mmCIF file with all atom_site columns, C-alpha atoms in Angstrom:
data_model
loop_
_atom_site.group_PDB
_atom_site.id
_atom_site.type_symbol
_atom_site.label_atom_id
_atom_site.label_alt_id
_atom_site.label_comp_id
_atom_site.label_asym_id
_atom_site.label_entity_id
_atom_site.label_seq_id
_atom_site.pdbx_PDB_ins_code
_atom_site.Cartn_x
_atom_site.Cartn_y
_atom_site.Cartn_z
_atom_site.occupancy
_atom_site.B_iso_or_equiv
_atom_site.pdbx_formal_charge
_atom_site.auth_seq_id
_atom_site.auth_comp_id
_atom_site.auth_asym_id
_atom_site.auth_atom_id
_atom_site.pdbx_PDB_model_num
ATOM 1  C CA . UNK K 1 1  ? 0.000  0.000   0.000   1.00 84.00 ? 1  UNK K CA 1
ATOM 2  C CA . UNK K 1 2  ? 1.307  3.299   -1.034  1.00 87.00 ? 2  UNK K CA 1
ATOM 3  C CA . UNK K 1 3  ? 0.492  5.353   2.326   1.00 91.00 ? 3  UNK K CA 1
ATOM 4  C CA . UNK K 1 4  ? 2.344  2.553   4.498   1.00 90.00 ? 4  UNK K CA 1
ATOM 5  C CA . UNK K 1 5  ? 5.514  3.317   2.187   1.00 90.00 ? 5  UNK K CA 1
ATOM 6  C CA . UNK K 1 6  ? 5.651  6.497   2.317   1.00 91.00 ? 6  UNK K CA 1
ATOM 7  C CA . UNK K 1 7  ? 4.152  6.745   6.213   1.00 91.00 ? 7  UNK K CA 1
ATOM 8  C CA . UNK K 1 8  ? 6.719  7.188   9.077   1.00 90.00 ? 8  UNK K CA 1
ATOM 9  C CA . UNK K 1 9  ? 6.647  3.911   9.892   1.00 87.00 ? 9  UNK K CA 1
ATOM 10 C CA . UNK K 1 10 ? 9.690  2.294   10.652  1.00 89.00 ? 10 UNK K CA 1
ATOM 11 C CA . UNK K 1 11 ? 8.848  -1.185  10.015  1.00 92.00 ? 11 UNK K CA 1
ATOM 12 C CA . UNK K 1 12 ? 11.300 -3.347  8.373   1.00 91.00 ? 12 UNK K CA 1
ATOM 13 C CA . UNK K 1 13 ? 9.134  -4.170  5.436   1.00 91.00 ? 13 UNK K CA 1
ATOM 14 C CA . UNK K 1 14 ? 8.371  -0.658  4.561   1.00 92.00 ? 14 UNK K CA 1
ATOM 15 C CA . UNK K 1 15 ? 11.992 0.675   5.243   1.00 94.00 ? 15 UNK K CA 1
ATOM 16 C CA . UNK K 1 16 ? 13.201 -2.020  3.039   1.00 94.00 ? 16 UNK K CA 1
ATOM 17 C CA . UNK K 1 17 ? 10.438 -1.309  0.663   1.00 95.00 ? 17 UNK K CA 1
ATOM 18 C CA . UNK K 1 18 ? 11.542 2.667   0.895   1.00 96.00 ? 18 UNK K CA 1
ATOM 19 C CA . UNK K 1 19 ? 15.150 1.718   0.007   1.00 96.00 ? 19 UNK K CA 1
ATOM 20 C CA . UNK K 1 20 ? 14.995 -0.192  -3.020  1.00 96.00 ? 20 UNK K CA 1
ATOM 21 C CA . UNK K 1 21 ? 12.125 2.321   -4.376  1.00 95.00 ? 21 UNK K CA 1
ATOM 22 C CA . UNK K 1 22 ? 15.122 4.654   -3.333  1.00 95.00 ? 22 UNK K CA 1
ATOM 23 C CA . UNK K 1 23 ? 17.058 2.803   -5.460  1.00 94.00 ? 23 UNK K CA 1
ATOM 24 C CA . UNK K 1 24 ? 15.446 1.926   -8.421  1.00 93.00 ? 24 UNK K CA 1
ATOM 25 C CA . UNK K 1 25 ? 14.520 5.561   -9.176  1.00 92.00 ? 25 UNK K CA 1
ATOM 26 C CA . UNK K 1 26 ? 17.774 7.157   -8.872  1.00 92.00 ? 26 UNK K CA 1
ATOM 27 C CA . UNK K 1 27 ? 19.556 4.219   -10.963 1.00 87.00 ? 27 UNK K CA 1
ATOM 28 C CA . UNK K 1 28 ? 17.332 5.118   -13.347 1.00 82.00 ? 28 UNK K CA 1
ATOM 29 C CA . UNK K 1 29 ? 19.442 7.242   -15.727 1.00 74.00 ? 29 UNK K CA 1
ATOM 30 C CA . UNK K 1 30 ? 16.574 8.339   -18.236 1.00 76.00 ? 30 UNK K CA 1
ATOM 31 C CA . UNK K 1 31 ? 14.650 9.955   -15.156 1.00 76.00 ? 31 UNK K CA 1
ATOM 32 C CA . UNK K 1 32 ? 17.260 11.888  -13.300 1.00 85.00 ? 32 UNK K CA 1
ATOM 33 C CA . UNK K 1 33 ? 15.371 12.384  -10.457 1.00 92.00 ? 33 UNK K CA 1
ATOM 34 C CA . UNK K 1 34 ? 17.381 14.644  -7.775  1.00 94.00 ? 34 UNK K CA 1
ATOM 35 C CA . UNK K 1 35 ? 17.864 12.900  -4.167  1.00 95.00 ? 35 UNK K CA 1
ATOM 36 C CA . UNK K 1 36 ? 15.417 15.721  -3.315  1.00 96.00 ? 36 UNK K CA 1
ATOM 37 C CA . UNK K 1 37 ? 12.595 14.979  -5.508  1.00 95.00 ? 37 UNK K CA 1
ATOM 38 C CA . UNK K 1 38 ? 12.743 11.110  -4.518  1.00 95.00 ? 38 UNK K CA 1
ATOM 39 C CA . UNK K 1 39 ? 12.542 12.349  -0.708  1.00 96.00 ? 39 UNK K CA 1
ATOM 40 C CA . UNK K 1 40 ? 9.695  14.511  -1.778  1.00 96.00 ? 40 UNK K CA 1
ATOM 41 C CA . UNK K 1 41 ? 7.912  11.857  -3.554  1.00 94.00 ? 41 UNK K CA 1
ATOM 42 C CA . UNK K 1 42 ? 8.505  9.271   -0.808  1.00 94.00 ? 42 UNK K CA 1
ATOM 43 C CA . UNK K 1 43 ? 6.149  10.960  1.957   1.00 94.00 ? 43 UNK K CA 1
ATOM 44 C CA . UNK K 1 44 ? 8.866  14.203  2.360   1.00 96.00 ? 44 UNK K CA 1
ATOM 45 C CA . UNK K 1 45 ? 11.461 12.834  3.475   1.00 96.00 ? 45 UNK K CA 1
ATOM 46 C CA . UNK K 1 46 ? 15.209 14.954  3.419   1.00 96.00 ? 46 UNK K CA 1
ATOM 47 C CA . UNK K 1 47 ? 17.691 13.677  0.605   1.00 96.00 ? 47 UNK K CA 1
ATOM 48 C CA . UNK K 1 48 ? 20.059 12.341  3.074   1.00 97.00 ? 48 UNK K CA 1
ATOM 49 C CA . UNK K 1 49 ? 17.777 9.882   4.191   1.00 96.00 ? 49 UNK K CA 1
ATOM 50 C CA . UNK K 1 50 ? 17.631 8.516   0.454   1.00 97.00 ? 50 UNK K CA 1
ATOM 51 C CA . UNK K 1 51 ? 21.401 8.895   0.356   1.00 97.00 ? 51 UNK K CA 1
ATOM 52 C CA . UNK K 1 52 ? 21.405 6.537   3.864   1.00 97.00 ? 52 UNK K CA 1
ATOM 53 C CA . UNK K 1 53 ? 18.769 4.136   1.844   1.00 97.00 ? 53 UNK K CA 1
ATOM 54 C CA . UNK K 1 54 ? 20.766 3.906   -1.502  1.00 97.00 ? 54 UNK K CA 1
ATOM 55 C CA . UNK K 1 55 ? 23.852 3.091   0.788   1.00 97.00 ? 55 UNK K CA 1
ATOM 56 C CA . UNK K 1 56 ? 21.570 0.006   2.741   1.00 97.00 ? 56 UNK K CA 1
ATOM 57 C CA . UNK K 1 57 ? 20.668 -1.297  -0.608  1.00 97.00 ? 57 UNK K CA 1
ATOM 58 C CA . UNK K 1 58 ? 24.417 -1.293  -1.805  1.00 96.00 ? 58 UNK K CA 1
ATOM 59 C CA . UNK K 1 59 ? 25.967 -2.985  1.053   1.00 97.00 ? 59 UNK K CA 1
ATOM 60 C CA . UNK K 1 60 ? 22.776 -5.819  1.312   1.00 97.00 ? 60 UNK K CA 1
ATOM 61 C CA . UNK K 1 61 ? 23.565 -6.624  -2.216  1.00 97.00 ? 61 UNK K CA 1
ATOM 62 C CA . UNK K 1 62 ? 27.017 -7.066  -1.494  1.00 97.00 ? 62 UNK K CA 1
ATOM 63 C CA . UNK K 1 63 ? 26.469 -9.453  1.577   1.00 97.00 ? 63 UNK K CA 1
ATOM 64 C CA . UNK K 1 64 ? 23.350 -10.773 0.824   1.00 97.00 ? 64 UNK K CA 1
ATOM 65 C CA . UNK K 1 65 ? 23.463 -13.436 -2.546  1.00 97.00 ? 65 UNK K CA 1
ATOM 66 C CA . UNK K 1 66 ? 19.373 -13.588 -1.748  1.00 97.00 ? 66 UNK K CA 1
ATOM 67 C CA . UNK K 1 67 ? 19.118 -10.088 -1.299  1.00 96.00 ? 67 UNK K CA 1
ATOM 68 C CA . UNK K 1 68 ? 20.923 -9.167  -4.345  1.00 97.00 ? 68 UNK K CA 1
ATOM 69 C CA . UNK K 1 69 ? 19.127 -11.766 -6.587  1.00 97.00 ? 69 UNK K CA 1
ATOM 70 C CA . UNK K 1 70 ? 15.549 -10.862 -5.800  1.00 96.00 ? 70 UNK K CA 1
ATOM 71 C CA . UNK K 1 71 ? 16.360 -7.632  -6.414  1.00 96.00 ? 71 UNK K CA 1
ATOM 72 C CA . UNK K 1 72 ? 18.160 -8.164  -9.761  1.00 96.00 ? 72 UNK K CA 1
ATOM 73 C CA . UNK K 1 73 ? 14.378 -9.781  -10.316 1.00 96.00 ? 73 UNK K CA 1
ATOM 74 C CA . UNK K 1 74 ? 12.713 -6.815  -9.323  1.00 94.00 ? 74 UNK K CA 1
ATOM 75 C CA . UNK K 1 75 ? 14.871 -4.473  -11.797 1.00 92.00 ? 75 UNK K CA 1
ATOM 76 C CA . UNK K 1 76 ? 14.431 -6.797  -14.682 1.00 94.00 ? 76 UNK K CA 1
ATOM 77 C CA . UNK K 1 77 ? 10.308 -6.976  -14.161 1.00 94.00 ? 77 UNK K CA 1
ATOM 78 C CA . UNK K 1 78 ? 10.104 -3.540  -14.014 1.00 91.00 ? 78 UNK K CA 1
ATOM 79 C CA . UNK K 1 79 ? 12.507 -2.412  -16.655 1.00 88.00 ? 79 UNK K CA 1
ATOM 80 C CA . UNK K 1 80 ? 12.936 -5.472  -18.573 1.00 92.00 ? 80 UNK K CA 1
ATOM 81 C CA . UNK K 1 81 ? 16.671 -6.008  -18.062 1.00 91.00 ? 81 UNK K CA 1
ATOM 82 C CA . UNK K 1 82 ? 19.238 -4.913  -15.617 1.00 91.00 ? 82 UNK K CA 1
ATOM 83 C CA . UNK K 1 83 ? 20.514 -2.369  -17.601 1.00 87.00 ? 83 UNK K CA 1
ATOM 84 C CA . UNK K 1 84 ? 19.908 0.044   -14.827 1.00 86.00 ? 84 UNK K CA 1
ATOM 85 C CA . UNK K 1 85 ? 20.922 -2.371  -11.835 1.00 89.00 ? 85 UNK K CA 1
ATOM 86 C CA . UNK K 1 86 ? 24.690 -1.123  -10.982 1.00 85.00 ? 86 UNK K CA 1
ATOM 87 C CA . UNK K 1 87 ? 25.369 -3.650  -7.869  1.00 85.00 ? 87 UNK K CA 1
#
C-alpha cells in the first residue's frame, strides 16, 4: 500500500520497501530524479535519508546473494533487463 511506504513507519518491510524504491529511481538514468525529488515523492522525506537508503541497498547486495538476486528480479520486471541495476 502506497500510504504505508511512504508513512513514518519504521517497520522493516516498509523501510526495506523505501530503500529499493530509493534505489530503483535514482539508478534510473533516463529519469534523473534529484535525491530531493525522490525524498519529496517518498512521503517528504530529506535527501540524506535517500542517500542513507541507496547506501543500505548497496551494502545488502554485497552481503546478501538472496538479497541481491531478488532484487536483480525486481529491476528486470520492471525495466525489462538490468541495464539500470549497478550492484
Amino acid at each position: 500500500d502506497y500510504n504505508q511506504v511512504i508513512s513514518k513507519k519504521r517497520d522493516l518491510q516498509f523501510v526495506t520497501i523505501r530503500h529499493k524504491i530509493f534505489d530503483l529511481l535514482y539508478s534510473n538514468f533516463n529519469n534523473k530524479l534529484s535525491l530531493k525529488v525522490i525524498g519529496e515523492m517518498l512521503g517528504n522525506r530529506d535527501h540524506t535519508t535517500v542517500i542513507n537508503g541507496l547506501k543500505a541497498v548497496k551494502t545488502f547486495c554485497e552481503i546478501y546473494p538472496d538479497y541481491r538476486s531478488e532484487y536483480q528480479k525486481l529491476h528486470i520486471k520492471i525495466y525489462g533487463s538490468l541495464k539500470y541495476f549497478k550492484h
